[in-house]
Short mmCIF file of C-alpha atoms and ligand atoms in Angstrom, two decimals:
data_model
loop_
_atom_site.label_atom_id
_atom_site.label_comp_id
_atom_site.label_asym_id
_atom_site.label_seq_id
_atom_site.Cartn_x
_atom_site.Cartn_y
_atom_site.Cartn_z
CA MET R 162 27.78 239.48 253.97
CA THR R 163 24.71 239.94 252.01
CA ASN R 164 23.64 239.77 248.05
CA THR R 165 20.46 241.32 247.99
CA LEU R 166 18.56 239.18 245.35
CA TYR R 167 20.12 236.37 246.03
CA ASP R 168 20.12 236.48 249.90
CA ALA R 169 15.83 237.44 249.79
CA LEU R 170 15.22 234.62 246.54
CA MET R 171 17.34 232.16 248.01
CA GLY R 172 18.51 232.27 251.81
CA PRO R 173 14.92 230.99 253.03
CA HIS R 174 15.51 227.21 251.18
CA GLN R 175 18.66 227.20 252.16
CA GLY R 176 19.15 222.51 252.70
CA SER R 177 15.38 222.83 251.67
CA GLU R 178 14.51 219.00 250.18
CA ARG R 179 11.25 220.98 248.96
CA ALA R 180 10.61 220.51 245.30
CA PHE R 181 11.32 223.89 243.21
CA LEU R 182 11.66 222.43 240.05
CA ILE R 183 9.48 218.93 238.44
CA LEU R 184 10.24 217.86 235.48
CA PRO R 185 8.02 216.41 232.81
CA ASP R 186 9.15 212.85 233.03
CA GLY R 187 8.19 213.50 237.36
CA ASN R 188 11.92 213.72 238.45
CA ALA R 189 12.17 216.56 240.64
CA LEU R 190 15.53 219.52 241.59
CA SER R 191 15.25 220.94 245.45
CA TYR R 192 15.96 223.45 246.39
CA ALA R 193 19.35 221.87 248.01
CA ASP R 194 20.04 220.60 243.80
CA ILE R 195 20.32 224.15 242.88
CA ASP R 196 21.59 225.53 245.56
CA ARG R 197 25.06 223.14 244.81
CA LEU R 198 24.37 223.45 241.06
CA SER R 199 24.68 227.35 241.12
CA ALA R 200 27.42 226.99 243.64
CA ARG R 201 29.66 224.89 241.67
CA LEU R 202 28.93 226.62 238.26
CA ALA R 203 29.27 230.42 240.50
CA ASN R 204 32.79 228.73 241.70
CA LEU R 205 33.00 227.88 237.62
CA LEU R 206 32.45 231.73 236.24
CA VAL R 207 34.73 233.20 239.48
CA ALA R 208 37.63 230.55 238.52
CA LYS R 209 36.91 232.24 234.88
CA GLY R 210 37.99 234.81 236.35
CA VAL R 211 33.92 236.65 235.62
CA ALA R 212 34.56 239.35 238.44
CA PRO R 213 31.32 241.43 240.15
CA GLY R 214 29.96 243.62 237.56
CA ASP R 215 30.91 241.55 234.48
CA ARG R 216 28.58 240.66 231.84
CA VAL R 217 27.76 236.60 230.74
CA ALA R 218 26.21 236.47 228.00
CA ALA R 219 24.03 233.46 227.63
CA GLN R 220 21.79 231.81 224.81
CA VAL R 221 20.91 228.62 225.63
CA GLU R 222 17.33 226.13 226.03
CA LYS R 223 15.31 226.63 228.55
CA SER R 224 16.76 224.24 230.91
CA PRO R 225 17.23 223.94 235.36
CA GLU R 226 20.97 224.24 234.35
CA ALA R 227 19.73 227.60 231.67
CA LEU R 228 18.24 228.89 236.10
CA ALA R 229 20.85 227.83 238.03
CA LEU R 230 23.30 230.14 235.41
CA TYR R 231 21.51 233.11 236.17
CA LEU R 232 21.64 232.40 239.99
CA ALA R 233 25.00 231.05 239.26
CA CYS R 234 25.29 234.90 237.66
CA LEU R 235 23.58 236.66 241.30
CA ARG R 236 26.65 234.65 243.33
CA ALA R 237 28.78 235.57 241.70
CA GLY R 238 27.73 239.29 241.50
CA ALA R 239 27.51 239.04 237.38
CA VAL R 240 25.08 240.85 235.56
CA PHE R 241 23.05 238.37 233.53
CA LEU R 242 22.58 238.79 229.80
CA PRO R 243 20.34 235.75 228.71
CA LEU R 244 19.55 236.73 225.37
CA ASN R 245 16.54 234.96 222.74
CA THR R 246 17.69 231.61 221.16
CA ALA R 247 15.81 232.91 218.24
CA TYR R 248 18.56 235.60 217.44
CA THR R 249 21.43 234.42 214.07
CA PRO R 250 24.62 235.03 214.72
CA ALA R 251 25.29 238.00 213.53
CA GLU R 252 22.00 239.50 216.16
CA ILE R 253 24.16 237.86 218.60
CA ALA R 254 27.85 240.41 216.84
CA TYR R 255 26.23 242.71 218.14
CA PHE R 256 25.38 242.37 221.94
CA VAL R 257 28.20 240.94 222.35
CA GLY R 258 30.30 243.92 220.93
CA ASP R 259 28.10 245.22 222.93
CA ALA R 260 28.29 244.84 225.98
CA GLU R 261 31.20 243.45 226.14
CA PRO R 262 30.93 239.79 228.16
CA ALA R 263 33.44 238.35 229.91
CA LEU R 264 31.79 234.98 229.52
CA VAL R 265 29.89 234.02 227.11
CA VAL R 266 27.23 230.75 226.56
CA CYS R 267 25.63 229.00 224.24
CA ASP R 268 23.88 225.64 222.35
CA PRO R 269 26.13 223.46 220.69
CA GLY R 270 24.76 223.59 218.01
CA ARG R 271 26.24 226.63 217.34
CA GLU R 272 29.91 226.21 218.76
CA GLY R 273 30.84 225.92 215.57
CA GLN R 274 30.15 229.85 214.28
CA ARG R 275 32.00 230.89 216.86
CA ASP R 276 33.27 233.77 214.91
CA ALA R 277 30.60 234.82 213.56
CA PHE R 278 28.81 236.36 216.45
CA MET R 279 32.40 236.36 218.75
CA GLY R 280 34.24 239.20 216.70
CA MET R 281 36.57 240.50 218.42
CA SER R 282 36.13 239.50 221.45
CA THR R 283 38.25 237.19 223.34
CA ALA R 284 36.44 236.06 226.11
CA PRO R 285 35.68 232.43 226.93
CA LEU R 286 33.20 230.70 225.19
CA MET R 287 31.90 227.47 226.62
CA THR R 288 28.04 226.28 225.58
CA LEU R 289 25.04 224.37 227.39
CA ALA R 290 22.56 222.13 225.44
CA GLY R 291 18.74 221.64 225.81
CA ASN R 292 19.79 218.55 228.12
CA GLY R 293 22.21 220.14 231.05
CA ARG R 294 25.42 218.91 228.42
CA GLY R 295 28.00 220.64 227.05
CA SER R 296 31.25 222.11 228.54
CA LEU R 297 29.42 223.99 230.91
CA MET R 298 28.64 222.25 233.81
CA ASP R 299 31.57 219.42 232.01
CA ALA R 300 33.58 222.31 234.13
CA ALA R 301 31.35 222.57 237.08
CA ALA R 302 30.99 219.20 237.61
CA ASP R 303 35.30 218.99 239.20
CA MET R 304 34.10 222.60 241.23
CA PRO R 305 32.63 222.39 244.69
CA ASP R 306 29.41 222.88 245.65
CA SER R 307 29.21 225.02 248.26
CA GLN R 308 29.80 228.92 247.51
CA THR R 309 29.12 231.93 249.59
CA PRO R 310 27.62 234.96 247.25
CA VAL R 311 29.15 238.25 247.18
CA GLU R 312 28.99 241.48 247.94
CA ARG R 313 25.84 242.41 246.40
CA GLY R 314 24.22 246.42 246.85
CA PRO R 315 20.31 247.21 246.67
CA ASP R 316 22.08 249.85 243.39
CA ASP R 317 24.68 247.23 241.81
CA LEU R 318 23.44 245.44 238.38
CA ALA R 319 21.44 241.88 238.73
CA ALA R 320 20.94 241.91 234.86
CA ILE R 321 20.70 243.96 231.41
CA LEU R 322 17.72 242.35 228.77
CA TYR R 323 17.88 243.67 225.44
CA THR R 324 14.67 245.13 224.96
CA SER R 325 13.28 243.37 221.71
CA GLY R 326 13.74 246.84 219.32
CA THR R 327 11.38 246.06 216.64
CA THR R 328 12.93 250.01 215.11
CA GLY R 329 16.94 250.70 215.74
CA ARG R 330 19.53 249.19 217.51
CA SER R 331 17.36 247.02 220.49
CA LYS R 332 18.55 248.71 224.34
CA GLY R 333 19.96 247.37 227.42
CA ALA R 334 17.57 247.51 229.88
CA MET R 335 20.15 247.12 233.19
CA LEU R 336 18.43 246.01 236.44
CA SER R 337 19.61 246.39 239.67
CA HIS R 338 18.86 244.35 242.49
CA ARG R 339 16.27 246.30 243.79
CA ASN R 340 14.36 246.50 240.45
CA LEU R 341 14.21 243.21 240.37
CA LEU R 342 13.57 242.53 244.27
CA SER R 343 10.67 245.36 244.23
CA ASN R 344 8.47 243.15 242.09
CA ALA R 345 9.25 240.13 243.34
CA GLN R 346 7.44 240.42 246.75
CA VAL R 347 5.78 243.14 245.33
CA LEU R 348 3.93 239.96 243.18
CA VAL R 349 3.52 237.61 246.16
CA ASP R 350 2.03 239.34 248.39
CA TYR R 351 -1.02 241.25 245.13
CA TRP R 352 -0.98 237.60 243.53
CA ARG R 353 -0.32 235.75 247.03
CA PHE R 354 1.96 233.39 246.32
CA THR R 355 2.56 230.22 248.31
CA ALA R 356 4.66 227.92 249.19
CA ASP R 357 1.68 225.83 248.65
CA ASP R 358 1.71 226.97 244.71
CA VAL R 359 2.72 225.15 241.69
CA LEU R 360 3.62 226.86 238.19
CA LEU R 361 2.96 226.16 235.25
CA HIS R 362 5.91 227.46 233.68
CA ALA R 363 6.14 226.68 229.90
CA LEU R 364 6.92 230.63 229.22
CA PRO R 365 11.18 231.19 227.73
CA ILE R 366 13.45 232.36 230.22
CA PHE R 367 15.55 234.78 228.67
CA HIS R 368 12.32 237.06 228.73
CA THR R 369 11.16 239.32 231.46
CA HIS R 370 8.38 237.42 231.71
CA GLY R 371 9.12 233.71 232.34
CA LEU R 372 12.92 235.04 234.71
CA PHE R 373 12.12 237.57 236.39
CA VAL R 374 8.05 237.82 236.60
CA ALA R 375 7.91 233.75 237.09
CA SER R 376 11.32 232.62 238.19
CA ASN R 377 11.35 235.47 240.69
CA ILE R 378 8.36 235.20 241.91
CA MET R 379 8.10 230.92 242.78
CA MET R 380 11.76 231.65 244.22
CA MET R 381 10.68 233.93 246.78
CA ALA R 382 6.65 232.71 247.78
CA GLY R 383 8.92 228.31 248.02
CA GLY R 384 6.45 227.42 245.38
CA ALA R 385 8.01 224.19 243.06
CA MET R 386 7.84 224.91 239.11
CA ILE R 387 7.04 222.26 236.30
CA TRP R 388 9.45 223.23 234.08
CA LEU R 389 8.38 222.85 230.55
CA SER R 390 11.00 223.57 228.16
CA LYS R 391 8.09 225.02 225.74
CA PHE R 392 3.87 225.40 225.65
CA ASP R 393 2.13 223.09 224.33
CA ALA R 394 -0.99 223.06 225.01
CA ARG R 395 -1.23 218.48 224.96
CA GLN R 396 1.02 218.35 227.53
CA VAL R 397 0.48 221.70 229.70
CA MET R 398 -2.79 219.72 230.42
CA SER R 399 -1.82 216.78 230.32
CA LEU R 400 0.03 217.93 233.82
CA MET R 401 -2.29 220.65 234.98
CA PRO R 402 -4.35 218.49 237.57
CA GLN R 403 -0.86 218.47 239.66
CA ALA R 404 -0.43 222.39 238.77
CA THR R 405 -1.67 225.68 241.04
CA SER R 406 -1.30 227.83 239.03
CA MET R 407 0.28 228.88 235.20
CA MET R 408 1.58 232.46 233.66
CA GLY R 409 1.22 233.18 229.74
CA VAL R 410 0.97 235.26 227.58
CA PRO R 411 -2.34 235.66 225.34
CA THR R 412 -0.84 232.39 222.60
CA PHE R 413 -0.97 230.04 225.99
CA TYR R 414 -4.92 230.96 226.48
CA THR R 415 -5.75 230.92 222.66
CA ARG R 416 -4.78 227.70 222.13
CA LEU R 417 -6.01 225.76 225.42
CA LEU R 418 -9.37 227.12 224.28
CA ASP R 419 -8.91 225.04 220.71
CA GLN R 420 -8.43 221.77 222.16
CA PRO R 421 -11.62 220.50 222.98
CA GLY R 422 -11.02 218.79 226.00
CA PHE R 423 -9.61 222.32 227.55
CA ASP R 424 -12.01 222.28 230.40
CA ARG R 425 -13.95 223.41 234.25
CA ASP R 426 -12.90 219.76 235.11
CA LEU R 427 -9.24 219.55 233.90
CA ALA R 428 -9.11 223.98 234.74
CA GLY R 429 -11.60 224.10 237.42
CA HIS R 430 -8.90 223.22 240.38
CA MET R 431 -6.63 226.19 239.47
CA ARG R 432 -5.72 229.16 242.28
CA LEU R 433 -4.40 231.69 239.46
CA PHE R 434 -3.67 232.16 235.10
CA THR R 435 -1.90 235.83 234.69
CA SER R 436 -1.52 236.25 230.96
CA GLY R 437 0.53 238.72 230.32
CA SER R 438 3.39 240.65 227.53
CA ALA R 439 0.63 241.20 224.92
CA PRO R 440 -2.79 242.10 224.51
CA LEU R 441 -5.54 239.64 225.91
CA LEU R 442 -8.59 239.64 224.17
CA ALA R 443 -11.79 240.75 226.09
CA GLU R 444 -12.97 237.83 223.29
CA THR R 445 -10.44 235.96 224.64
CA HIS R 446 -11.09 236.52 228.48
CA ARG R 447 -14.79 235.64 228.45
CA ALA R 448 -14.34 232.31 226.00
CA PHE R 449 -11.93 231.19 228.92
CA GLU R 450 -13.89 231.52 231.69
CA ALA R 451 -17.06 230.32 229.48
CA ARG R 452 -15.43 227.38 229.38
CA THR R 453 -13.20 227.06 232.76
CA GLY R 454 -15.37 229.44 234.94
CA GLN R 455 -11.65 231.20 235.50
CA ARG R 456 -11.53 234.75 235.47
CA ILE R 457 -7.75 235.52 233.65
CA LEU R 458 -5.90 238.18 235.76
CA GLU R 459 -4.26 240.22 232.71
CA ARG R 460 -1.39 243.10 234.01
CA TYR R 461 1.04 244.58 232.15
CA GLY R 462 4.58 245.21 232.42
CA MET R 463 7.69 246.35 229.83
CA THR R 464 10.86 244.32 230.19
CA GLU R 465 12.34 247.46 230.90
CA THR R 466 10.11 247.91 234.24
CA ASN R 467 9.41 244.89 235.14
CA MET R 468 5.63 244.93 236.14
CA ASN R 469 3.12 247.75 236.58
CA THR R 470 -0.12 247.09 236.10
CA SER R 471 -1.95 244.06 237.90
CA ASN R 472 -5.66 243.59 237.80
CA PRO R 473 -7.09 242.24 240.98
CA TYR R 474 -6.03 239.18 242.72
CA GLU R 475 -10.35 239.43 244.74
CA GLY R 476 -12.25 241.47 242.83
CA GLU R 477 -13.74 242.30 239.13
CA ARG R 478 -10.71 241.49 237.03
CA ARG R 479 -12.19 243.28 234.08
CA ALA R 480 -11.44 241.87 229.81
CA GLY R 481 -9.73 244.09 227.88
CA THR R 482 -7.43 246.26 230.92
CA VAL R 483 -4.67 245.90 232.79
CA GLY R 484 -5.68 246.51 236.19
CA PHE R 485 -4.33 249.44 238.87
CA PRO R 486 -0.36 250.39 238.74
CA LEU R 487 0.88 247.65 241.31
CA PRO R 488 1.68 249.41 244.76
CA GLY R 489 4.59 250.81 245.45
CA VAL R 490 4.10 252.10 241.70
CA GLU R 491 3.21 255.71 240.78
CA LEU R 492 1.35 255.78 237.26
CA ARG R 493 0.29 258.39 235.03
CA ILE R 494 -1.09 259.00 231.31
CA MET R 495 0.71 262.24 229.66
CA ASP R 496 -0.03 264.01 226.48
CA GLY R 497 1.71 267.29 225.83
CA GLY R 498 3.01 267.49 229.24
CA ALA R 499 -0.19 267.15 230.60
CA GLU R 500 -2.18 264.44 232.44
CA VAL R 501 -5.25 263.59 230.07
CA THR R 502 -8.60 264.77 231.98
CA PRO R 503 -10.55 261.61 233.20
CA GLY R 504 -11.22 259.25 229.92
CA GLY R 505 -8.17 260.82 227.93
CA ILE R 506 -5.94 258.46 225.28
CA GLY R 507 -2.38 259.48 226.66
CA THR R 508 0.92 257.97 227.24
CA ILE R 509 1.71 255.27 231.17
CA GLU R 510 4.92 257.27 233.01
CA VAL R 511 5.89 255.18 235.57
CA ARG R 512 8.56 255.74 238.96
CA GLY R 513 8.66 253.63 241.47
CA ALA R 514 11.63 250.68 242.23
CA ASN R 515 10.79 248.75 240.10
CA VAL R 516 12.22 251.28 236.89
CA PHE R 517 15.41 250.42 235.27
CA GLN R 518 18.49 252.84 235.73
CA GLY R 519 19.00 252.85 232.04
CA TYR R 520 20.14 251.78 228.74
CA TRP R 521 23.31 250.32 228.75
CA ARG R 522 25.82 252.67 227.37
CA MET R 523 23.39 254.13 225.93
CA PRO R 524 22.81 257.29 227.32
CA GLU R 525 21.08 259.86 224.78
CA LYS R 526 18.39 257.36 225.20
CA THR R 527 17.90 256.70 228.45
CA ALA R 528 17.72 260.87 228.68
CA GLU R 529 15.11 260.56 225.86
CA GLU R 530 12.86 257.83 227.86
CA LEU R 531 13.55 257.82 231.90
CA ARG R 532 13.37 261.30 233.57
CA PRO R 533 15.69 263.06 235.81
CA ASP R 534 12.40 262.90 238.50
CA GLY R 535 12.41 258.57 237.85
CA TRP R 536 9.73 259.03 235.50
CA PHE R 537 9.44 256.47 232.64
CA ILE R 538 7.97 257.22 229.74
CA THR R 539 6.51 253.59 228.57
CA GLY R 540 5.85 254.31 224.46
CA ASP R 541 2.28 252.63 225.35
CA LEU R 542 -0.77 254.57 225.07
CA ALA R 543 -4.04 254.45 227.61
CA THR R 544 -7.55 256.02 228.98
CA ALA R 545 -8.25 255.02 232.89
CA ASP R 546 -11.96 253.90 233.19
CA PRO R 547 -13.98 255.63 235.83
CA ASP R 548 -13.04 253.03 238.03
CA GLY R 549 -9.49 253.95 237.53
CA TYR R 550 -9.12 250.27 235.09
CA VAL R 551 -6.65 250.92 232.94
CA THR R 552 -7.35 249.91 228.96
CA ILE R 553 -3.87 249.82 226.98
CA VAL R 554 -4.84 250.98 223.81
CA GLY R 555 -1.55 250.39 221.17
CA ARG R 556 2.64 251.65 221.60
CA GLY R 557 2.72 255.05 220.72
CA LYS R 558 4.59 254.39 217.66
CA ASP R 559 1.43 252.21 216.67
CA LEU R 560 -1.12 255.34 216.68
CA ILE R 561 -1.70 256.09 212.89
CA ILE R 562 -2.19 259.52 212.05
CA SER R 563 -4.70 259.26 208.99
CA GLY R 564 -5.96 263.04 207.71
CA GLY R 565 -4.85 264.79 210.55
CA PHE R 566 -6.70 262.26 212.19
CA ASN R 567 -5.73 259.70 215.24
CA VAL R 568 -5.75 256.13 215.26
CA TYR R 569 -6.36 253.90 218.03
CA PRO R 570 -5.61 250.51 215.36
CA LYS R 571 -7.12 248.47 219.27
CA GLU R 572 -9.95 250.13 218.85
CA VAL R 573 -10.49 249.31 214.77
CA GLU R 574 -9.48 245.97 215.21
CA GLU R 575 -11.70 244.52 217.81
CA VAL R 576 -14.93 245.99 215.51
CA ILE R 577 -12.87 243.67 212.79
CA ASP R 578 -12.40 240.75 215.05
CA ALA R 579 -16.20 240.04 216.26
CA LEU R 580 -16.94 240.35 212.46
CA PRO R 581 -18.08 236.54 211.08
CA GLY R 582 -15.10 234.54 209.81
CA VAL R 583 -12.37 236.39 211.29
CA LEU R 584 -10.06 235.13 213.24
CA GLU R 585 -7.97 238.38 214.29
CA SER R 586 -6.56 241.59 212.72
CA ALA R 587 -3.74 244.10 212.63
CA VAL R 588 -4.25 246.80 211.96
CA ILE R 589 -1.34 249.31 210.99
CA GLY R 590 -0.93 252.80 209.55
CA LEU R 591 1.08 252.70 205.62
CA PRO R 592 2.65 255.24 203.70
CA HIS R 593 -0.53 256.95 201.80
CA PRO R 594 -0.06 260.00 199.73
CA ASP R 595 -2.90 261.88 200.02
CA PHE R 596 -3.29 261.05 203.72
CA GLY R 597 0.47 260.74 204.64
CA GLU R 598 -0.80 257.49 206.27
CA GLY R 599 -3.12 255.07 205.49
CA VAL R 600 -5.13 252.77 207.64
CA VAL R 601 -4.49 249.39 206.55
CA ALA R 602 -6.48 246.00 207.65
CA VAL R 603 -4.49 242.30 208.12
CA VAL R 604 -7.34 240.30 208.83
CA ALA R 605 -6.13 235.74 209.08
CA ARG R 606 -9.51 234.00 208.96
CA GLN R 607 -10.70 231.97 211.14
CA PRO R 608 -9.80 228.14 210.14
CA GLY R 609 -12.25 227.52 207.27
CA ALA R 610 -13.79 230.29 207.06
CA GLU R 611 -14.20 231.74 203.89
CA LEU R 612 -13.21 235.46 204.06
CA ASN R 613 -13.29 238.09 201.61
CA ALA R 614 -11.87 242.26 201.64
CA ALA R 615 -14.36 243.36 199.83
CA ALA R 616 -17.11 242.10 202.70
CA ILE R 617 -14.45 242.99 205.94
CA ILE R 618 -14.85 247.19 204.35
CA GLU R 619 -18.86 246.61 203.63
CA GLY R 620 -19.01 244.99 207.27
CA LEU R 621 -16.78 248.36 208.46
CA ALA R 622 -18.72 250.67 206.74
CA ASP R 623 -21.44 251.50 209.50
CA ARG R 624 -19.79 250.86 212.36
CA LEU R 625 -16.73 253.04 212.22
CA ALA R 626 -16.23 256.06 211.13
CA ARG R 627 -14.73 257.11 207.25
CA PHE R 628 -11.50 258.06 208.34
CA LYS R 629 -11.54 255.34 210.79
CA GLN R 630 -12.05 252.33 208.11
CA PRO R 631 -9.09 250.66 206.48
CA LYS R 632 -8.29 251.99 202.04
CA GLN R 633 -7.09 248.28 202.07
CA VAL R 634 -7.92 244.82 203.35
CA ILE R 635 -5.38 242.00 203.64
CA VAL R 636 -6.69 238.95 204.58
CA VAL R 637 -3.37 235.54 205.93
CA ASP R 638 -3.73 232.59 207.79
CA GLU R 639 -2.28 234.25 210.42
CA LEU R 640 -0.33 237.22 211.78
CA PRO R 641 3.41 236.76 212.55
CA ARG R 642 3.57 236.95 216.40
CA ASN R 643 7.37 236.48 217.82
CA THR R 644 7.91 233.84 221.13
CA MET R 645 6.12 236.00 223.72
CA GLY R 646 2.96 235.91 221.06
CA LYS R 647 3.27 239.77 219.63
CA VAL R 648 2.09 240.90 216.63
CA GLN R 649 5.54 241.76 214.75
CA LYS R 650 3.87 245.43 213.74
CA ALA R 651 6.66 246.97 212.49
CA ALA R 652 6.93 244.06 209.82
CA LEU R 653 3.56 244.07 208.97
CA ARG R 654 4.34 247.77 207.46
CA GLN R 655 7.95 246.75 206.13
CA GLU R 656 6.31 244.14 203.86
CA HIS R 657 3.30 246.35 203.38
CA ALA R 658 5.37 249.56 202.69
CA ALA R 659 4.57 250.70 199.22
CA LEU R 660 1.12 249.56 199.88
CA PHE R 661 0.25 253.08 198.42
CA GLY R 662 3.21 253.67 196.47
CA GLY R 663 4.35 256.04 198.57
P1 LIG K 998 8.82 243.86 226.47
O1 LIG K 998 9.85 244.43 227.16
O2 LIG K 998 9.71 242.60 225.30
O3 LIG K 998 8.24 242.68 227.54
O4 LIG K 998 7.64 244.23 225.66
C1 LIG K 998 6.43 245.62 226.99
C2 LIG K 998 5.70 245.65 226.20
O5 LIG K 998 4.55 244.44 225.64
C3 LIG K 998 4.80 246.80 226.82
O6 LIG K 998 4.91 247.73 226.99
C4 LIG K 998 3.26 246.96 226.16
O7 LIG K 998 3.22 247.99 224.70
C5 LIG K 998 3.30 245.14 226.34
N1 LIG K 998 2.21 244.70 226.32
C6 LIG K 998 3.11 244.03 227.85
N2 LIG K 998 1.75 243.33 229.10
C7 LIG K 998 0.63 244.47 228.29
C8 LIG K 998 -1.05 243.35 228.10
N3 LIG K 998 -1.33 243.16 229.25
N4 LIG K 998 -1.49 243.73 227.63
C9 LIG K 998 -0.06 244.82 225.87
N5 LIG K 998 0.45 245.35 225.98
C10 LIG K 998 1.37 244.19 226.51
#
């Protein structure tokens, strides 16, 4: 029997005593340990009536057991449905109603809110805490620690990940065994991961970055991961000497740069730092190199497509760009039904084995974004330079049209960020009675810096065309971000919606 993704990720490590998950206290779980753990859990899923194709929803803290649950779902032929730990019971209720899981796993602290998030569902609810305790592992303890993975082919679903959806309902991206396997294979090769690698893993595992990009790659390569429940700059620094590589979101890098002891002595030996999930400022890229001698490798992907582009492993990692389409990924930049002329800005479309199967039970949404010939309309605006490096200029929905002119927020943000005293900025469009949308900059000051709106507006006067200049500047201490480091522009637009009386 074959099980496309599980066989490729874990098949070669059967019985291997090599370290797989290294915990901060120095203890490690081997590949064989995780194999036994996931076998017990897979047997439990089957005993609970989870059949191939059924969904298993999990809103749990990161732990070795949580990763084993993902593997158990693959083994049992179930579809893993991880949920952001920040979701409220009301939000969970939507996912449970939409995905109709056959089993739900939550933190023991949430068990008392069962009625709020299970709604009409009669599925069993089990618990798993960040320390591995709870009814899930209690029940699994009695199960056999070997299991033959259920037959699953490349087109069968392995996971559904709900997009972070800032407007409307979030959509469940259906990812097949082939989608996940093809991307893991490409990335192991492209980023040169081997069994000698030890990855600092401080990302959450309810998201594509920590679960698929990081964990799938490391399993495929046979390497080890230093398994951290969350990112803490000091802890990451203390463990860095044991690591060869780290995958991060941009905030990991800015927080490391905030630490005075973070330098070449500490980071110089690392083989690879990657960044993604949100734009890495060119300035951060340069500051990181100046401090450590390391050039961060930035890549670009999304829940629906896995990874699409990457800066090269060898060759120039160009700051501010996301590099080239990965092998096997076709990419085009489209405007008004045609590819843009060189240097033009348009929407990225991608096609390849990495692209998802559509949105769960949303055929209309799927048809809007996934063309019948396989091209997926990402909604990200980008341009490619003459060498083929792709630069993301923002989400399509963040584009501002003011007085009939297109304003690309990133361009304005870069100019603002270069002003003295500015930490970072978010440029948004708000309803404006004359211009349709008015450009507004929300600017975070550097700690201790004096910053006022008038000085910023003055500082931009001869640096940007008038229609791009913010009509209002709002100075704040920090920008709102989600756990993946993405600035929450929709929240900012909502908060300031009435600024121009619109
Ligand atoms: P998610 O589905 O949560 O992974 O979010 C995907 C979105 O994150 C993409 O559509 C991009 O808008 C953004 N994103 C991911 N990587 C990058 C990057 N390196 N630079 C800029 N934006 C990125």
